[in-house]
CSV table of C-alpha atoms in Angstrom, one decimal:
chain,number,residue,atom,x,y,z
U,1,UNK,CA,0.0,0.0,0.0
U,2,UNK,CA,0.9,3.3,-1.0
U,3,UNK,CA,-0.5,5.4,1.7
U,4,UNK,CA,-1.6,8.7,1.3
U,5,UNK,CA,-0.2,10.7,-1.4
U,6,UNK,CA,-0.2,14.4,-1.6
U,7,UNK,CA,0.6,16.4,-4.7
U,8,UNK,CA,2.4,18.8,-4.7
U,9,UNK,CA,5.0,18.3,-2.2
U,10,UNK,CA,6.1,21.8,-2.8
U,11,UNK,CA,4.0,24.8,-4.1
U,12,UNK,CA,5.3,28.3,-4.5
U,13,UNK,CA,2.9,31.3,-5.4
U,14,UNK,CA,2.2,34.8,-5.7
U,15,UNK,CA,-0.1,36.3,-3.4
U,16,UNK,CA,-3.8,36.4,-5.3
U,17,UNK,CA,-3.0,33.2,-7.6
U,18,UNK,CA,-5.5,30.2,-6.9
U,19,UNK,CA,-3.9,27.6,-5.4
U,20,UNK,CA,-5.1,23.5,-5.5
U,21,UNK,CA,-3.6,20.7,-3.4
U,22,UNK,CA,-4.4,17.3,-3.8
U,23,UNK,CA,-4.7,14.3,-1.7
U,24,UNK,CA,-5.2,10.5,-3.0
U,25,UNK,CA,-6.4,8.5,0.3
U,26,UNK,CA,-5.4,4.5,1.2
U,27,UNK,CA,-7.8,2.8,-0.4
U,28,UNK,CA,-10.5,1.1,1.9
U,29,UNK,CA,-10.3,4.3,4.2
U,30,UNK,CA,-13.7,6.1,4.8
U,31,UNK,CA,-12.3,9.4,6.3
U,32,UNK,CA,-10.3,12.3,4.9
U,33,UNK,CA,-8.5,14.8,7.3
U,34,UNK,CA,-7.1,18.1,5.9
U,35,UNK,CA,-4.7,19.9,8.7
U,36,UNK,CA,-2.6,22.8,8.8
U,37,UNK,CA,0.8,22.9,10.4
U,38,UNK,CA,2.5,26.4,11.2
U,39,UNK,CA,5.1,27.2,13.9
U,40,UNK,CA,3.2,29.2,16.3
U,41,UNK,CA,-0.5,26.9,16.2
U,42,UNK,CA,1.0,23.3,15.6
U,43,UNK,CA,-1.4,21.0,13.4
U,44,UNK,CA,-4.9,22.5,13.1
U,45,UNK,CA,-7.7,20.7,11.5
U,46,UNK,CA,-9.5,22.7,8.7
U,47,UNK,CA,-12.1,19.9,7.9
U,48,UNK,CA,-12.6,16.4,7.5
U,49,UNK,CA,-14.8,14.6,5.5
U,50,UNK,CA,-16.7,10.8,6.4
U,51,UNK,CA,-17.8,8.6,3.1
U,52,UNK,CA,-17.0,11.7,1.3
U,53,UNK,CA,-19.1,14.0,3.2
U,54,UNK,CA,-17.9,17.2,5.1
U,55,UNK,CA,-18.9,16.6,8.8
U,56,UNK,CA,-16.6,19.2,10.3
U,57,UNK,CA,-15.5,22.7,8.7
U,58,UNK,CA,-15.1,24.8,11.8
U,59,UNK,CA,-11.3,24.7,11.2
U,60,UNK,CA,-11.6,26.4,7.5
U,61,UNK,CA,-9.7,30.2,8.1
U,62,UNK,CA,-12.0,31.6,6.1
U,63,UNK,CA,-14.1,31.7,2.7
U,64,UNK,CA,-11.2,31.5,0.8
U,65,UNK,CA,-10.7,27.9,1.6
U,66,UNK,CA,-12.7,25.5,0.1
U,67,UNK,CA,-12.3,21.6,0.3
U,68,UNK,CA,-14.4,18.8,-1.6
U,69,UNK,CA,-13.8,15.4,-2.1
U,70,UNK,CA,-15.5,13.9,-5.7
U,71,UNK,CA,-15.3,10.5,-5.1
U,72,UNK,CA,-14.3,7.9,-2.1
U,73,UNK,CA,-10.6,8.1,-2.7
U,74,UNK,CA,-9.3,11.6,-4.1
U,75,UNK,CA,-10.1,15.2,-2.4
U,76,UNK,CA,-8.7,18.7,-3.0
U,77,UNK,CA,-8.4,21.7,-1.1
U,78,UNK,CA,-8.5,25.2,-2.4
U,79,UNK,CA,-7.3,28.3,-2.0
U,80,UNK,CA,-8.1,31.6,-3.8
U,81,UNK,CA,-6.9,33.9,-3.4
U,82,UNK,CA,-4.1,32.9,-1.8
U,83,UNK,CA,-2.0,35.1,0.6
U,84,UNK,CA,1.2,35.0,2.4
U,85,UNK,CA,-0.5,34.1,5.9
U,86,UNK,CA,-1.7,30.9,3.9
U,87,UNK,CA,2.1,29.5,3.6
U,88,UNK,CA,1.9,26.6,5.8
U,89,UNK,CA,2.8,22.9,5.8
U,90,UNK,CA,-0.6,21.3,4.8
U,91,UNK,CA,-1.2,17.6,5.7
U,92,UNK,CA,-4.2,15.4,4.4
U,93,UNK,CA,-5.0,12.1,6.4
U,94,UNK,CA,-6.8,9.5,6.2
U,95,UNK,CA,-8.7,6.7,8.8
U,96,UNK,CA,-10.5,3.7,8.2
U,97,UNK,CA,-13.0,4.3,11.3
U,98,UNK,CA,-14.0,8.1,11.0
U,99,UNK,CA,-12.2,9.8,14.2
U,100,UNK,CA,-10.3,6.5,15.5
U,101,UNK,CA,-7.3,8.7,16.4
U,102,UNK,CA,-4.6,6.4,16.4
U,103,UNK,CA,-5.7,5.7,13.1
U,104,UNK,CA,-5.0,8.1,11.4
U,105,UNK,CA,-2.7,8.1,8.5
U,106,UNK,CA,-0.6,11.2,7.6
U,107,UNK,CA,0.6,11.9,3.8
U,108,UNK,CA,4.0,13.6,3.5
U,109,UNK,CA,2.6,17.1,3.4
U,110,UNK,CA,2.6,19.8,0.8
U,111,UNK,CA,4.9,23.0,1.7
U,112,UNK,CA,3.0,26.2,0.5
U,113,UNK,CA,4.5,29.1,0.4
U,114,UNK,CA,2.9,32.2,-0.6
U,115,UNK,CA,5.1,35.7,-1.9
H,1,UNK,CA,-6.5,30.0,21.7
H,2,UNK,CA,-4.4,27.1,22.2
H,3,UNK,CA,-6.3,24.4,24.4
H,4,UNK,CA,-3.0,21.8,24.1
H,5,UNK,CA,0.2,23.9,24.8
H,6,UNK,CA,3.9,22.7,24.1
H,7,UNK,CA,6.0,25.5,25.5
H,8,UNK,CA,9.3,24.1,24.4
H,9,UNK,CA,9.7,24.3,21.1
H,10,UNK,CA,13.1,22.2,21.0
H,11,UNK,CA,15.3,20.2,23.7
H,12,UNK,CA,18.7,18.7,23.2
H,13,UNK,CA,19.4,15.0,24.5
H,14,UNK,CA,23.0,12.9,24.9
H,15,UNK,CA,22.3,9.6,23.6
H,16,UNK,CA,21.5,6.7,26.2
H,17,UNK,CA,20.1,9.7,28.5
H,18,UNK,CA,16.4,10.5,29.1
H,19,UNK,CA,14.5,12.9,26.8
H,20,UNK,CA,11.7,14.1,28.8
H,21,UNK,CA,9.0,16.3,26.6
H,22,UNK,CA,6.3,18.1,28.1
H,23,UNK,CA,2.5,19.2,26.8
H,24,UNK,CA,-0.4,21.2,29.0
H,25,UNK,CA,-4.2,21.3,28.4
H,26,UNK,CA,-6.5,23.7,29.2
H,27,UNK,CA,-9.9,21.3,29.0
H,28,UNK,CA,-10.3,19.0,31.8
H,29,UNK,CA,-12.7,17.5,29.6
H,30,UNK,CA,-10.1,15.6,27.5
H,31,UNK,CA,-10.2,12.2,28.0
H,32,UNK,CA,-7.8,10.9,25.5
H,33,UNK,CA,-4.4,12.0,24.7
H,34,UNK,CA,-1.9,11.0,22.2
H,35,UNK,CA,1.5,11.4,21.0
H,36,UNK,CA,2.7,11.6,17.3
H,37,UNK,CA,6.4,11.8,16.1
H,38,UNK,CA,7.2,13.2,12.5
H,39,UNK,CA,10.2,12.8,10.8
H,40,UNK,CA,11.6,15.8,8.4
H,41,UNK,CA,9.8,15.4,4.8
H,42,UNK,CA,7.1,12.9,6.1
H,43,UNK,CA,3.6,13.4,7.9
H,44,UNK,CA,3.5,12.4,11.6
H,45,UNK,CA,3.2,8.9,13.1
H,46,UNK,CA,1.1,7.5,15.8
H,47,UNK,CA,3.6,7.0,18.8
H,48,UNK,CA,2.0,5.8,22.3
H,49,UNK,CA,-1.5,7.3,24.1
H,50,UNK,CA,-3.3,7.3,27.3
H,51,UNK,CA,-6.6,7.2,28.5
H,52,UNK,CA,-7.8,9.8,31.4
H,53,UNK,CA,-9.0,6.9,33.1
H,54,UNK,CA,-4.9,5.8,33.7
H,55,UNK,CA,-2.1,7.6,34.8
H,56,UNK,CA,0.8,6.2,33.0
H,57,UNK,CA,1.1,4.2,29.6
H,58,UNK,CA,4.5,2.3,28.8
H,59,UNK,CA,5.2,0.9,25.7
H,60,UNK,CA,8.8,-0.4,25.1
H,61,UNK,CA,11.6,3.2,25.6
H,62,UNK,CA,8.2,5.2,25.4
H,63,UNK,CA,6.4,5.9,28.8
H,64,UNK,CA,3.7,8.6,28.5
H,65,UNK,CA,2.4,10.1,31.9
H,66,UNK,CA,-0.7,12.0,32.8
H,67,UNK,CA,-1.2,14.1,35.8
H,68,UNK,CA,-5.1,15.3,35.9
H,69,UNK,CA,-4.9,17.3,38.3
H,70,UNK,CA,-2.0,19.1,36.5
H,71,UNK,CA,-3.2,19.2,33.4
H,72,UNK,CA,-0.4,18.1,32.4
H,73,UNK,CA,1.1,15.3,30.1
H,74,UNK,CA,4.9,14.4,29.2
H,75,UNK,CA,6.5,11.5,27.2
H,76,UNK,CA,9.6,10.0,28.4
H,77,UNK,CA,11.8,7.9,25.9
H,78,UNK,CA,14.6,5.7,28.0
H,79,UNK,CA,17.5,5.8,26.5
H,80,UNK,CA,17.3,7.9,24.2
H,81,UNK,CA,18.6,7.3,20.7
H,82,UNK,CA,19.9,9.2,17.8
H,83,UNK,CA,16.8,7.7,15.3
H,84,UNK,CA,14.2,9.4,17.7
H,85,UNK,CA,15.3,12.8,16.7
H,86,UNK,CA,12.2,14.0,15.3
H,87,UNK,CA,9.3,16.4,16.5
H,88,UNK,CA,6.9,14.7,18.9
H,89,UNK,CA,3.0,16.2,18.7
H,90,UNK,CA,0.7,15.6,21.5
H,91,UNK,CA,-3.0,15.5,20.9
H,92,UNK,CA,-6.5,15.3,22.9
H,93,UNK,CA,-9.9,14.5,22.5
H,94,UNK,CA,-13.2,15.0,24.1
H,95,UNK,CA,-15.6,11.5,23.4
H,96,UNK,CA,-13.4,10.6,20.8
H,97,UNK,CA,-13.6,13.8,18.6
H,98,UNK,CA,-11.3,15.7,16.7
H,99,UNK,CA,-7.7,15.7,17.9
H,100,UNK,CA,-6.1,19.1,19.2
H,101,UNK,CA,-2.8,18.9,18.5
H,102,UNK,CA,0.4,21.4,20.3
H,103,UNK,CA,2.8,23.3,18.7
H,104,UNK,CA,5.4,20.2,18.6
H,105,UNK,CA,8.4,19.9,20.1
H,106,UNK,CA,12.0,19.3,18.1
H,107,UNK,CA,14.0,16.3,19.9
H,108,UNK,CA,17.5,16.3,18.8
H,109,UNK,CA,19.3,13.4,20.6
H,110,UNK,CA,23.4,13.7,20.1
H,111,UNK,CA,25.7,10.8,19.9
């Protein structure tokens, strides 16, 4: 197994550019996590989805993120416009049993940084 | 505001010595905790957890301990060993919700 795969790893942009990462879960898993890691907050959920349904968005900054997930196995996030204060490590996981914490499985990330 | 604190963003370790890494909650609702380690260039890994209804958790070098009263949780790894340099996450949940993660903490154990 593969595990989860993020693309791109890296993604550098100008501030105002639309910005879409993309996450490819373990096949068999029924939950999709997307979190946020920065330096002062740590990992932050911004939403996570169960059998491809968004249960929790409360972590989403703002209306400039937007998240969906098209079929059981594949999900983007979005980001336009994008600013500087967006330029964060951002992680997608996945579980086989919803929240089952110690289940989750972490893709290698994809480092945004926004000029 | 930050519910799971890590105040130390970094500690230095001698090889075969403890490493001793320290997390605070402000919820006394939590009732599960965890710790993740991540590796530069890869997402984090589950490590160890605990349960409120415990006080301590062992698992091989990794012994996590949690002080309710305190609010307070730390991870010990006995000895210490160069391949755990990494940063170590700790997490809670409330009724098996969403995990709150802290800030991190980098572990850099010296030979």
């Amino acid at each position: 197994d593969a595990g989860v795969i993020q693309s791109p790893r890296h993604e550098v942009t100008e501030m105002g550019q639309e910005v879409t990462l993309r996450c490819k879960l373990i096949s068999g898993h029924n939950s999709l996590f997307w979190y946020r890691q920065t330096m002062m907050r740590g990992l932050e959920l911004l939403i996570y989805f169960n059998n491809n349904v968004p249960i929790d968005d409360s972590g989403m900054p703002e209306d400039r993120f937007s998240a969906k997930m098209p079929n059981a196995s594949f999900s983007t996030l979005k980001i336009q416009p994008s600013e500087p204060r967006d330029s964060a490590v951002y992680f997608c996981a996945s579980s086989p049993e919803g929240l089952a914490n110690e289940k989750l499985f972490f893709g290698s990330g994809t480092q945004l940084s926004v000029l | 505001d930050q519910q799971v604190k890590q105040n130390s963003p970094s500690l230095s370790v001698q090889e075969g010595r403890i490493s001793i890494l320290n997390c605070d909650y402000t919820n006394s609702m939590f009732d599960y905790f965890l710790w993740y380690k991540k590796y530069p260039a890869e997402g984090p890994t589950f490590l160890i957890s605990i349960s409120s209804i415990k006080d301590k958790n062992e698992d091989g070098r990794f012994t996590v301990f949690l002080n309710k009263s305190a609010k307070h949780l730390s991870l010990h790894i006995v000895p210490s060993q160069p391949g755990d340099s990494a940063v170590y996450f700790c997490a809670a949940s409330l009724q098996g919700g969403k995990l709150i993660f802290g800030q991190g903490t980098e572990l850099s154990v010296k030979p």
